[in-house]
PDB file of C-alpha atoms in Angstrom:
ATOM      1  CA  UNK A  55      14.531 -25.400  28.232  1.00  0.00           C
ATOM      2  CA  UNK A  56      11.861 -27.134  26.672  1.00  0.00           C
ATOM      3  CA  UNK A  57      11.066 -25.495  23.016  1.00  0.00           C
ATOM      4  CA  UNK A  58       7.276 -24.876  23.192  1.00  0.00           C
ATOM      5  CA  UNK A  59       7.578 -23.491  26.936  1.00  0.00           C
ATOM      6  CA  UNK A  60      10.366 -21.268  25.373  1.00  0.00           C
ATOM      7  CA  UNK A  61       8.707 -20.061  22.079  1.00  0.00           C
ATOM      8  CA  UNK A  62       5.187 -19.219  24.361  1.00  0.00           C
ATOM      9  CA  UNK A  63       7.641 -17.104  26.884  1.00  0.00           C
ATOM     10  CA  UNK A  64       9.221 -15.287  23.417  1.00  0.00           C
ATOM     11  CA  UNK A  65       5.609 -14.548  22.376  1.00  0.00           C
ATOM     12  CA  UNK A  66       4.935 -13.537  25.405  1.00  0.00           C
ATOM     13  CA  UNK A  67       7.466 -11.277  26.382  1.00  0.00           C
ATOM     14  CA  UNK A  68       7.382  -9.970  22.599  1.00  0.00           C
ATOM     15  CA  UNK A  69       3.518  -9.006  23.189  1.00  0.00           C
ATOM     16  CA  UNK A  70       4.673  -7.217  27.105  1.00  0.00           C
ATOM     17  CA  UNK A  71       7.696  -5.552  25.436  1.00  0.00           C
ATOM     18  CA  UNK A  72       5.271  -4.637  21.878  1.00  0.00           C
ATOM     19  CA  UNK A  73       2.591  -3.195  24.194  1.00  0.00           C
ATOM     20  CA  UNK A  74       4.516  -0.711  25.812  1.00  0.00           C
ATOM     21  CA  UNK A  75       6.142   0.658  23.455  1.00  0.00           C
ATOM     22  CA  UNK A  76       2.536   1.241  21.300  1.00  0.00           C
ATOM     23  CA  UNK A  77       1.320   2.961  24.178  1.00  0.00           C
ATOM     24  CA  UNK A  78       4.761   5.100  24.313  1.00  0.00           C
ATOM     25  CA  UNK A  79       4.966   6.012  20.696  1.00  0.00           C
ATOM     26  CA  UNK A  80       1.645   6.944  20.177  1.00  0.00           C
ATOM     27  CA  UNK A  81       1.707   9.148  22.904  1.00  0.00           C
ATOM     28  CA  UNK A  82       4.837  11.235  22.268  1.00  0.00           C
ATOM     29  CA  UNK A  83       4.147  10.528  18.442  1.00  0.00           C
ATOM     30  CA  UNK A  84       0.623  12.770  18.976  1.00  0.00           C
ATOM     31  CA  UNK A  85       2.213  15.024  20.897  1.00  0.00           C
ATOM     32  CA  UNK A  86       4.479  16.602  19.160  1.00  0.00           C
ATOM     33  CA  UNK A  87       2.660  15.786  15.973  1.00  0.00           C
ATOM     34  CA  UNK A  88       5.472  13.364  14.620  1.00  0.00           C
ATOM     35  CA  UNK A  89       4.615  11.328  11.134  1.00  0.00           C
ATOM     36  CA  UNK A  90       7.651   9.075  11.971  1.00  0.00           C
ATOM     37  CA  UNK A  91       7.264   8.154  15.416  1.00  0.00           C
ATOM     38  CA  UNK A  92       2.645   7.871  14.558  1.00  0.00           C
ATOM     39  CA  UNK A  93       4.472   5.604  11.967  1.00  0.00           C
ATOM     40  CA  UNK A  94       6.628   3.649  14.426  1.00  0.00           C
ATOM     41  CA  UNK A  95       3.782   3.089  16.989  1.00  0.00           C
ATOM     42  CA  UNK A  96       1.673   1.498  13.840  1.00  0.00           C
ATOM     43  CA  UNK A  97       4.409  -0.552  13.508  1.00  0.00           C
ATOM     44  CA  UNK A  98       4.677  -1.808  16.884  1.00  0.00           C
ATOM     45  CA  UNK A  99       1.062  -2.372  16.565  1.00  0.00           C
ATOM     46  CA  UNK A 100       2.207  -4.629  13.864  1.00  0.00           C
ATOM     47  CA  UNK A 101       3.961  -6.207  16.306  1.00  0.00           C
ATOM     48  CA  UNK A 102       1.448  -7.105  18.599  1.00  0.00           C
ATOM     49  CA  UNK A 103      -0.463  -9.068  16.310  1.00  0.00           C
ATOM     50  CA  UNK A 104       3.005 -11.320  15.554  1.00  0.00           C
ATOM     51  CA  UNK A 105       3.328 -12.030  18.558  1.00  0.00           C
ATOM     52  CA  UNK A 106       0.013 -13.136  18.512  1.00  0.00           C
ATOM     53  CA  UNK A 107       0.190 -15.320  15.653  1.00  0.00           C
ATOM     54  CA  UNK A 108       3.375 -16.768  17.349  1.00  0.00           C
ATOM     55  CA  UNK A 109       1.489 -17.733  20.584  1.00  0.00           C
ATOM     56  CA  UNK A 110      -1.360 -19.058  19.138  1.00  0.00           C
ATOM     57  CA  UNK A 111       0.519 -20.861  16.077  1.00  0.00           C
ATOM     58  CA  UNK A 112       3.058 -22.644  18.856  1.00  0.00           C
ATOM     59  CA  UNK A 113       0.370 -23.667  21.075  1.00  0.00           C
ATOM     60  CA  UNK A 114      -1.489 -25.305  17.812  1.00  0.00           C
ATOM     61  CA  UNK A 115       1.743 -26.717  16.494  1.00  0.00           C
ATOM     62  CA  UNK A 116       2.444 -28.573  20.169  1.00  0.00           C
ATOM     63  CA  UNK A 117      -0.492 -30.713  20.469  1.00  0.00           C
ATOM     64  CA  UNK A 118      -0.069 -34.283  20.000  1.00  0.00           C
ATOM     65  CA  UNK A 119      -1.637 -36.055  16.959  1.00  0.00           C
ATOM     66  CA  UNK A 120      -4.816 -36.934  17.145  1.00  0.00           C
ATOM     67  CA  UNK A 121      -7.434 -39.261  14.889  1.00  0.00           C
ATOM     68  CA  UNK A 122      -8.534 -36.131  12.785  1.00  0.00           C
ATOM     69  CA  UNK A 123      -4.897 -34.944  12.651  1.00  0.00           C
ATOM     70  CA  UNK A 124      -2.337 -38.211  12.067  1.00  0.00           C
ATOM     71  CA  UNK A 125       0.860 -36.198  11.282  1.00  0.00           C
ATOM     72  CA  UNK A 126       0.151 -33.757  14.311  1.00  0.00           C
ATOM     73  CA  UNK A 127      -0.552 -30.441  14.226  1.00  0.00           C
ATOM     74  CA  UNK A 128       2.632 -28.913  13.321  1.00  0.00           C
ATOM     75  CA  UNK A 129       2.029 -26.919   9.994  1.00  0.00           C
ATOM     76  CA  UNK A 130       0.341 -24.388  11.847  1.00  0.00           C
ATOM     77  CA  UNK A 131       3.618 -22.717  12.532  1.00  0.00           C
ATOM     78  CA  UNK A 132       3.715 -22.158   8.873  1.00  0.00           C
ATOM     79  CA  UNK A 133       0.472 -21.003   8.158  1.00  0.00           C
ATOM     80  CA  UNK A 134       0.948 -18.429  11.332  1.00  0.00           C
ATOM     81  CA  UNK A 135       4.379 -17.461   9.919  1.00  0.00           C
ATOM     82  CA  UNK A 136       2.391 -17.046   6.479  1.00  0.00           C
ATOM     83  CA  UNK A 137       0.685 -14.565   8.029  1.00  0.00           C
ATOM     84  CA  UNK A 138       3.365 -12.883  10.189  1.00  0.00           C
ATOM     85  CA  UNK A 139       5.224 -12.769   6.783  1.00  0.00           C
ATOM     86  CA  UNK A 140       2.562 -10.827   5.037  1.00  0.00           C
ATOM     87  CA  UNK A 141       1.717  -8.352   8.160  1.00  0.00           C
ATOM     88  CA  UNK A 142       5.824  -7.398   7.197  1.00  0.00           C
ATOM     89  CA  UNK A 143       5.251  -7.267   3.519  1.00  0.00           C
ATOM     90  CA  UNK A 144       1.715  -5.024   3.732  1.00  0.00           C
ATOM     91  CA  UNK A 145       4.472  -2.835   6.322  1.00  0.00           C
ATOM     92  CA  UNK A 146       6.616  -2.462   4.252  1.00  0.00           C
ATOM     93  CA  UNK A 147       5.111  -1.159   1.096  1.00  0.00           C
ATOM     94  CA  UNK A 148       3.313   1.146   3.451  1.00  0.00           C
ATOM     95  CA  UNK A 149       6.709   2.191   4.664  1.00  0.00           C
ATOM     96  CA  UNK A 150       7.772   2.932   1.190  1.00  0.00           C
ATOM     97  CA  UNK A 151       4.934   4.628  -0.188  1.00  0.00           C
ATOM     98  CA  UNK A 152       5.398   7.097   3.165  1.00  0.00           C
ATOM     99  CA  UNK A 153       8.440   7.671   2.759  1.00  0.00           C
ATOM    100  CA  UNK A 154       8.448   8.798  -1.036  1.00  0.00           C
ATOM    101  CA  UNK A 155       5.675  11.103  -0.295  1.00  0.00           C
ATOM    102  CA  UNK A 156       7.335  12.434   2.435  1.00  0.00           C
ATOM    103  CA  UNK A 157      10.522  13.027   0.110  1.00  0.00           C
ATOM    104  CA  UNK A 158       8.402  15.435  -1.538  1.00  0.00           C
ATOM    105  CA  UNK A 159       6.243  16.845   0.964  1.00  0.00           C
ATOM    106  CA  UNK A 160       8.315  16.680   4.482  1.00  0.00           C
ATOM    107  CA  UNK A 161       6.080  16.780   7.583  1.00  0.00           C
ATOM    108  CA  UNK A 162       6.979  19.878   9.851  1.00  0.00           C
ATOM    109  CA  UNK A 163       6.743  18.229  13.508  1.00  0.00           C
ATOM    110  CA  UNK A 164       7.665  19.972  16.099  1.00  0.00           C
ATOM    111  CA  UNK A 165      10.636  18.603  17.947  1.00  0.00           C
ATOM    112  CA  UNK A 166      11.269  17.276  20.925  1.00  0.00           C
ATOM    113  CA  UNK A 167      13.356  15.539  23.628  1.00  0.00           C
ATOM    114  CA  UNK A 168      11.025  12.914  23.894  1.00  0.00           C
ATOM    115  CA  UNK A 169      11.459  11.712  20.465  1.00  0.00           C
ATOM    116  CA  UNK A 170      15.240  10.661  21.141  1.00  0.00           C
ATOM    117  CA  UNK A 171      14.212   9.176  24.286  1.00  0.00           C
ATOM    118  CA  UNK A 172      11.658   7.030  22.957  1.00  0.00           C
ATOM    119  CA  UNK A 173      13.662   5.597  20.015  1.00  0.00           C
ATOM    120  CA  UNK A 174      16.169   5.045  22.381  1.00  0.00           C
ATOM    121  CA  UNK A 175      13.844   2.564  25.046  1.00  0.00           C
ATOM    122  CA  UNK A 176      12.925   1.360  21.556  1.00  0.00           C
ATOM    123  CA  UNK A 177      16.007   0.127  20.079  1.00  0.00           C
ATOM    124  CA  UNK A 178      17.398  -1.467  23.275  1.00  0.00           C
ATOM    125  CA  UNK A 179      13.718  -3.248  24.080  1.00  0.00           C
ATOM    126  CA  UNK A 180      13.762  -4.458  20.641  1.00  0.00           C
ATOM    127  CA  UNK A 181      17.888  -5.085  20.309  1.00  0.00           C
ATOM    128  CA  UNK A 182      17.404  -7.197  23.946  1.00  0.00           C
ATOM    129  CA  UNK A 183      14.327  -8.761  22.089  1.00  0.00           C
ATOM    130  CA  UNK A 184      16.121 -10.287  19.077  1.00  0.00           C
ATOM    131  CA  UNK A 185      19.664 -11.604  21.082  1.00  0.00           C
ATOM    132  CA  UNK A 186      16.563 -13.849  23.024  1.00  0.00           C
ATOM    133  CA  UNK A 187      14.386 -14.773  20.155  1.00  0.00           C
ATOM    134  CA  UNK A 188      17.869 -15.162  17.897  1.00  0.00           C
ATOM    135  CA  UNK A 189      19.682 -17.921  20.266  1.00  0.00           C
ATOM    136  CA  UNK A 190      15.893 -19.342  20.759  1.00  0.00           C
ATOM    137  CA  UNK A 191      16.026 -19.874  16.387  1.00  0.00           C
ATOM    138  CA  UNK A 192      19.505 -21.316  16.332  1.00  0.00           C
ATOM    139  CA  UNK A 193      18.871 -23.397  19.515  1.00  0.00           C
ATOM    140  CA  UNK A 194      15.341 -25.319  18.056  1.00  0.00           C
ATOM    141  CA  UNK A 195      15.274 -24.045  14.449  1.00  0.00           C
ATOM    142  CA  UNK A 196      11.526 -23.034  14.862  1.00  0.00           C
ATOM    143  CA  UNK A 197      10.223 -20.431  11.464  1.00  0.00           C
ATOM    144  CA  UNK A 198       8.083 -19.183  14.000  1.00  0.00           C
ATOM    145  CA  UNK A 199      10.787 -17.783  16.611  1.00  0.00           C
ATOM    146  CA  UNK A 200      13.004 -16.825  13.671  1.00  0.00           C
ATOM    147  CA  UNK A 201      10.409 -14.850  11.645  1.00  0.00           C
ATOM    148  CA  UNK A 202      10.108 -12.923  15.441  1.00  0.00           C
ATOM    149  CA  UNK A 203      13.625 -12.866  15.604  1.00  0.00           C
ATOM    150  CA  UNK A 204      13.791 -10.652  11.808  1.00  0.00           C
ATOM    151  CA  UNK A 205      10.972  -8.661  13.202  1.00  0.00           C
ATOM    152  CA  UNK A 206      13.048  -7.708  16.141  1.00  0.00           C
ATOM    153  CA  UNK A 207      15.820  -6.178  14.562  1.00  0.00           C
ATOM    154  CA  UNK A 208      13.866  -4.687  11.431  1.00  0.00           C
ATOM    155  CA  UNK A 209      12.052  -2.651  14.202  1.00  0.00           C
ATOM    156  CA  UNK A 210      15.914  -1.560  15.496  1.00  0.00           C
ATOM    157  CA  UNK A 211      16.583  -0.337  11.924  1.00  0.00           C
ATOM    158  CA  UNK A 212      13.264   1.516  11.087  1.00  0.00           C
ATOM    159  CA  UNK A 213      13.834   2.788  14.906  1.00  0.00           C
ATOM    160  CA  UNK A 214      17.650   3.845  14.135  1.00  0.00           C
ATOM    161  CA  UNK A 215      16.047   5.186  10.635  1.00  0.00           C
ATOM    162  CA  UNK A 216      13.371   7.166  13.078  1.00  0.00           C
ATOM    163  CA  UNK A 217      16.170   8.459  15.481  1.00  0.00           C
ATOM    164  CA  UNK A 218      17.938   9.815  12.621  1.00  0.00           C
ATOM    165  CA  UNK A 219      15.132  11.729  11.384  1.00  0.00           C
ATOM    166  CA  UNK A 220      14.786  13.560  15.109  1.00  0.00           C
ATOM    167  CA  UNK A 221      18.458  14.519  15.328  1.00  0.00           C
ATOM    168  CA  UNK A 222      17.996  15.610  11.397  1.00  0.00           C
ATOM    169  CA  UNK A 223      14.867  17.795  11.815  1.00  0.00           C
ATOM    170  CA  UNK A 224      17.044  20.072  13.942  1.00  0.00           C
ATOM    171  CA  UNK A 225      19.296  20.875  10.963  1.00  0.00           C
ATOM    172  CA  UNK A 226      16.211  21.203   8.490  1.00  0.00           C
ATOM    173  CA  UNK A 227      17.260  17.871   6.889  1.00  0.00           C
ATOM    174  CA  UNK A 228      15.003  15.413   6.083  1.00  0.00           C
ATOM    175  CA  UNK A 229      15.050  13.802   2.578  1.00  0.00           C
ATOM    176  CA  UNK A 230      17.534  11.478   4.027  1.00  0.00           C
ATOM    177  CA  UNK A 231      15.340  10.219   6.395  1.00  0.00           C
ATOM    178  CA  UNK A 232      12.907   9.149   2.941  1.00  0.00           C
ATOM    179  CA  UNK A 233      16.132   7.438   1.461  1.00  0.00           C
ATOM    180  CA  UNK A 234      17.187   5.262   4.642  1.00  0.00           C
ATOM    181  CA  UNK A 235      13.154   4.327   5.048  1.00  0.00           C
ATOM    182  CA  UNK A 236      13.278   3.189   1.546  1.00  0.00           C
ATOM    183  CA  UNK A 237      16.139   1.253   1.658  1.00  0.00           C
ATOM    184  CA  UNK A 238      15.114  -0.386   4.891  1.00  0.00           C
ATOM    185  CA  UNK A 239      11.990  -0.898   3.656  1.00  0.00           C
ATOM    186  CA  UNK A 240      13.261  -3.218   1.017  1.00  0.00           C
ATOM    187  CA  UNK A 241      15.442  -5.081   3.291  1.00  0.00           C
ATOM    188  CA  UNK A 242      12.263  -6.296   5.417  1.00  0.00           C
ATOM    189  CA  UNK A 243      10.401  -6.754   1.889  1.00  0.00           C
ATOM    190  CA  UNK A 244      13.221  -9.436   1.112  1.00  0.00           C
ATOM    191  CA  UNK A 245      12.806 -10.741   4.670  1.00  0.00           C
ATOM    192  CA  UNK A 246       9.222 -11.325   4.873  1.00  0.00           C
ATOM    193  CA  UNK A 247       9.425 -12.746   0.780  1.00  0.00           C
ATOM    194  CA  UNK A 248      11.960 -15.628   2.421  1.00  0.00           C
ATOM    195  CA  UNK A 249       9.616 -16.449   5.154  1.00  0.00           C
ATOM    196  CA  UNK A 250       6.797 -16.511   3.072  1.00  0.00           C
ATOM    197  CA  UNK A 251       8.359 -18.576   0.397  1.00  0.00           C
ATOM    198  CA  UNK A 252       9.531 -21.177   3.096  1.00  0.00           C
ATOM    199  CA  UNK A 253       6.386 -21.610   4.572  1.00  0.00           C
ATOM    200  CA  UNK A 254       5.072 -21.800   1.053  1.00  0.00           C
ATOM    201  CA  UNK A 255       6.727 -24.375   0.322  1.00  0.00           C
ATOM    202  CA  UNK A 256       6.161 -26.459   4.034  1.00  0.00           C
ATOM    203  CA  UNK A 257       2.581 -26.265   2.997  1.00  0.00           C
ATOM    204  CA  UNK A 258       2.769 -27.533  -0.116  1.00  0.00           C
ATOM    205  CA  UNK A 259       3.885 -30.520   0.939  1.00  0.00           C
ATOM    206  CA  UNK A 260       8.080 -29.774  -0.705  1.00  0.00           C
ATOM    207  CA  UNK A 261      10.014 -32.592  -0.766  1.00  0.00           C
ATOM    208  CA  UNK A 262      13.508 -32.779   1.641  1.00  0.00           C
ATOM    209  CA  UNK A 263      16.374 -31.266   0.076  1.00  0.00           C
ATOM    210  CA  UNK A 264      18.586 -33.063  -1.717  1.00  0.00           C
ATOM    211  CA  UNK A 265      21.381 -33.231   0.911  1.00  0.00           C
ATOM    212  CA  UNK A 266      18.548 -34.554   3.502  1.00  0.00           C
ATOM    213  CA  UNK A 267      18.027 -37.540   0.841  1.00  0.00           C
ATOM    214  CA  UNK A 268      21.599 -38.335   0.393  1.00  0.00           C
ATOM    215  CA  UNK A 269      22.057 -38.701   4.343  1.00  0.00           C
ATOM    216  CA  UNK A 270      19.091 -40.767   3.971  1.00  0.00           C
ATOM    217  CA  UNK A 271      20.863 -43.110   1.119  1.00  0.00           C
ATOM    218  CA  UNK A 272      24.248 -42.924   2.834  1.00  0.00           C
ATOM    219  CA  UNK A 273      22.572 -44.824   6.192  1.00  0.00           C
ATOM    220  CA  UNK A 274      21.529 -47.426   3.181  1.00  0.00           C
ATOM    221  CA  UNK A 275      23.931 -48.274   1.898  1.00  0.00           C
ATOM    222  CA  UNK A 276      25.435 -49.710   5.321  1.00  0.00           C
ATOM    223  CA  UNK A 277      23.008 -52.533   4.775  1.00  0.00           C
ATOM    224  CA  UNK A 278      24.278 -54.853   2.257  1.00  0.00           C
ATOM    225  CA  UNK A 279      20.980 -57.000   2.428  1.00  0.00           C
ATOM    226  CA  UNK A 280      19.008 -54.164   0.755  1.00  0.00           C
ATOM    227  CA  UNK A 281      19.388 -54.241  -3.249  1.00  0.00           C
ATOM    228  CA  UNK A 282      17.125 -51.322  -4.419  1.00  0.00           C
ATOM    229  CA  UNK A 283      15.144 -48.573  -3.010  1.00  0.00           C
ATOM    230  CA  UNK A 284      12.033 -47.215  -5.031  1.00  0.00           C
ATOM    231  CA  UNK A 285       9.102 -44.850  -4.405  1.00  0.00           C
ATOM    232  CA  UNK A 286      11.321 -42.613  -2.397  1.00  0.00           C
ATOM    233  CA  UNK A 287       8.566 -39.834  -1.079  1.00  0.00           C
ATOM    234  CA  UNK A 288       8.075 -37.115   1.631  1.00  0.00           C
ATOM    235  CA  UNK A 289       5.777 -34.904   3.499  1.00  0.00           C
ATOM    236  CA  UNK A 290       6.854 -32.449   5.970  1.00  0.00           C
ATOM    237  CA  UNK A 291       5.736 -32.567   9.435  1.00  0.00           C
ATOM    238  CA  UNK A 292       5.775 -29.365  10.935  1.00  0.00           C
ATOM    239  CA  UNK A 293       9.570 -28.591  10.306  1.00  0.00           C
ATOM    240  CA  UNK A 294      10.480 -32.077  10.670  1.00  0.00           C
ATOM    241  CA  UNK A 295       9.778 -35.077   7.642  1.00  0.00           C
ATOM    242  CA  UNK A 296       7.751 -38.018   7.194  1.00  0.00           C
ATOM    243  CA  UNK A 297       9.880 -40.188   4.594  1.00  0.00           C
ATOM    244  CA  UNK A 298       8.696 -43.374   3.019  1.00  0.00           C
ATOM    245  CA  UNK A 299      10.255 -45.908   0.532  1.00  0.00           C
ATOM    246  CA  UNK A 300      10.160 -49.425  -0.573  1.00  0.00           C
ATOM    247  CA  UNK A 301      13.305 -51.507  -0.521  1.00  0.00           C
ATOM    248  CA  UNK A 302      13.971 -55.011  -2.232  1.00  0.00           C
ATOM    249  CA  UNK A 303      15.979 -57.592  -0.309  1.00  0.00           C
ATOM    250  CA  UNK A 304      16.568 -61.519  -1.418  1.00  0.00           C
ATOM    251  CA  UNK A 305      13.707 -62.644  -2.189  1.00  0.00           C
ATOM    252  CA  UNK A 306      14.817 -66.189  -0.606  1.00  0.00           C
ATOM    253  CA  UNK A 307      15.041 -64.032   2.772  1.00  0.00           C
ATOM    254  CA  UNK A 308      12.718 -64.836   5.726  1.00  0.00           C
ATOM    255  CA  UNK A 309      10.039 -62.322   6.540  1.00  0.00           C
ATOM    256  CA  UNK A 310      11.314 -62.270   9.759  1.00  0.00           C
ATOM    257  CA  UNK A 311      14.640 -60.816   8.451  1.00  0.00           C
ATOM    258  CA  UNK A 312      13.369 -58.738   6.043  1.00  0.00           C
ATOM    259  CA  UNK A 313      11.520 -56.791   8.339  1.00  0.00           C
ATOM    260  CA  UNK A 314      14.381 -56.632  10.880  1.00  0.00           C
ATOM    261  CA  UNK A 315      16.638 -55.127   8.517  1.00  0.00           C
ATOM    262  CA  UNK A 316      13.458 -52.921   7.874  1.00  0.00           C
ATOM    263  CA  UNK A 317      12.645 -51.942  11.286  1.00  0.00           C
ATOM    264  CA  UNK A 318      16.408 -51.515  11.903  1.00  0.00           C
ATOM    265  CA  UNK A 319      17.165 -49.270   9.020  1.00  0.00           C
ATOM    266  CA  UNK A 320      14.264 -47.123   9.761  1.00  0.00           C
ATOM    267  CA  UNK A 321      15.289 -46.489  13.717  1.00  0.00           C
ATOM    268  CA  UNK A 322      18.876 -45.591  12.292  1.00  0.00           C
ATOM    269  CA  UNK A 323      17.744 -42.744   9.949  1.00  0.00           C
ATOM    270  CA  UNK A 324      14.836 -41.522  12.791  1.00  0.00           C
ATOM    271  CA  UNK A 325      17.993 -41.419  15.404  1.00  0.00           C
ATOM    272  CA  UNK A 326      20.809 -40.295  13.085  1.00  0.00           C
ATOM    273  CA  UNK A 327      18.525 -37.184  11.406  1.00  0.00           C
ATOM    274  CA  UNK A 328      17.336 -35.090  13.268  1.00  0.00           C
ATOM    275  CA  UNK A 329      14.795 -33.618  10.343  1.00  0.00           C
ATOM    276  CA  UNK A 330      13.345 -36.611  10.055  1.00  0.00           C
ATOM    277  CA  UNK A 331      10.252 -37.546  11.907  1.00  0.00           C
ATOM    278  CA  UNK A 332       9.058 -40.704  10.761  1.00  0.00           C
ATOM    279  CA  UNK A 333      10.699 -43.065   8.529  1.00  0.00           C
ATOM    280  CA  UNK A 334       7.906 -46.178   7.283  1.00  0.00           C
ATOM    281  CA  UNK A 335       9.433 -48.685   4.871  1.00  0.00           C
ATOM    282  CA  UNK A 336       8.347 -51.534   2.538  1.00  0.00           C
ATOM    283  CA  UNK A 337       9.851 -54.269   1.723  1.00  0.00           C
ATOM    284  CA  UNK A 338       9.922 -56.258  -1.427  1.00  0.00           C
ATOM    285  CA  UNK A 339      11.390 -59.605  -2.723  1.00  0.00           C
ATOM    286  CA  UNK A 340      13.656 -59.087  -5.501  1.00  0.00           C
ATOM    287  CA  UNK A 341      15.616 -62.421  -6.564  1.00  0.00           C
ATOM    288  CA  UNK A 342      18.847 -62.843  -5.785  1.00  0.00           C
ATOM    289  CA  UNK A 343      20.768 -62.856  -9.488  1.00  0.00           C
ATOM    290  CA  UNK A 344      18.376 -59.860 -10.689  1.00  0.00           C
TER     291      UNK A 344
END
């Protein structure tokens, strides 16, 4: 399956899936006058707007490159998962601060059937959700599909978390339901902190790892012709890399082989890494005893 037809039908089916269950939990959440479940429908509201972001990001991210855009568009999967990241984080911390007030001053709702049926529809919606938007992430290695993917199954937890606090209302027990969304809390805190560093980092322009670089010098070094490589630099390209570097070959060389060797060495490294999106080299004469 093509990769931006599959991450639009994720976003898609994320928004369907999100949708229904807002309209869902708010309803059974205002019936029977339950914090958590009011709680879980702002979530899933949350939701929504990823899924959003996801659509909109992928669709920007897949056009072609243009005159005003040389690279292509593809950062704005990063700046989209910027702000999916920070939708989580802003969750979170509102997660938190609910649940330590709620430590101390437990809402009375009034229980009711409904409750464990809705978490229920939830966590298999949302469990179904991340198996598809997981094997999408490890099948194109998009930041988009995977910050869905961790969105997915933090909803299962705080769900779970939510499902606990139904069956514990019934045995007047409820500061445990403050501890677990605490906890969890954290856990998508970390979550949304890694996917906003990484697509930090993508939009400041950070340089290809250090293993990326050595595969880079490794397809080198299988041509003897080339003496020294300088000005080694790159920019990322969505979540693929633009590399650029200057190597020296015998100066007593023709051009024409020169810039064979070039043009070969940089269609090796484009077809033999797969992070690498462009490769543009420049040659220099070096003499042959230096």
């Amino acid at each position: 399956m093509d990769k931006t037809k599959s991450i639009k039908q994720a976003s898609i089916l994320g928004m369907i899936g999100n949708v229904f269950l807002l309209i869902i939990k708010t309803f059974v959440g205002f019936m029977t006058n339950s914090q958590s479940m009011i709680a879980d429908a702002f979530n899933s509201a949350g939701d929504i707007f990823s899924s959003v972001m996801t659509y909109i990001g992928n669709k920007i991210a897949s056009q072609e490159a243009d005159d005003d855009h040389n690279l292509g568009h593809g950062k704005a999967e990063y700046i989209y998962s910027l702000l999916i990241s920070l939708v989580m984080i802003v969750l979170s911390f509102t997660v938190i601060k609910s649940s330590i007030t709620n430590m101390f001053n437990p809402n009375n709702y009034h229980y009711s059937n409904w409750l464990i049926v809705v978490c229920i529809i939830t966590i298999i919606t949302k469990f179904c959700l991340f198996l598809y938007t997981n094997y999408l992430y490890k099948k194109f290695d998009n930041i988009l599909i995977k910050a869905n993917s961790l969105d997915h199954i933090n909803d299962c937890l705080l769900t779970t978390l939510n499902l606990v606090a139904c069956v514990l209302s019934l045995y007047h027990v409820r500061y445990i339901d403050s501890i677990i969304g605490i906890v969890i809390s954290c856990w998508i805190l970390k979550s949304a902190a890694d996917i906003f560093k990484e697509s930090y980092d993508i939009l400041m322009d950070k340089a290809i790892s250090e293993e990326l670089k050595n595969r880079v010098y490794e397809i080198i070094k299988r041509y003897p012709e080339v003496k020294k490589v300088i000005h080694f630099n790159s920019t990322p390209v969505g979540y693929k890399y633009q590399i650029s570097f200057t190597i020296y070959v015998d100066g007593k060389m023709s051009t024409y082989d020169s810039h064979f060797i070039a043009n070969s060495l940089e269609k090796a490294i484009d077809k033999e890494i797969d992070e690498i999106y462009l490769t543009v080299i420049h040659v220099n004469p070096i003499e042959e005893d230096k």
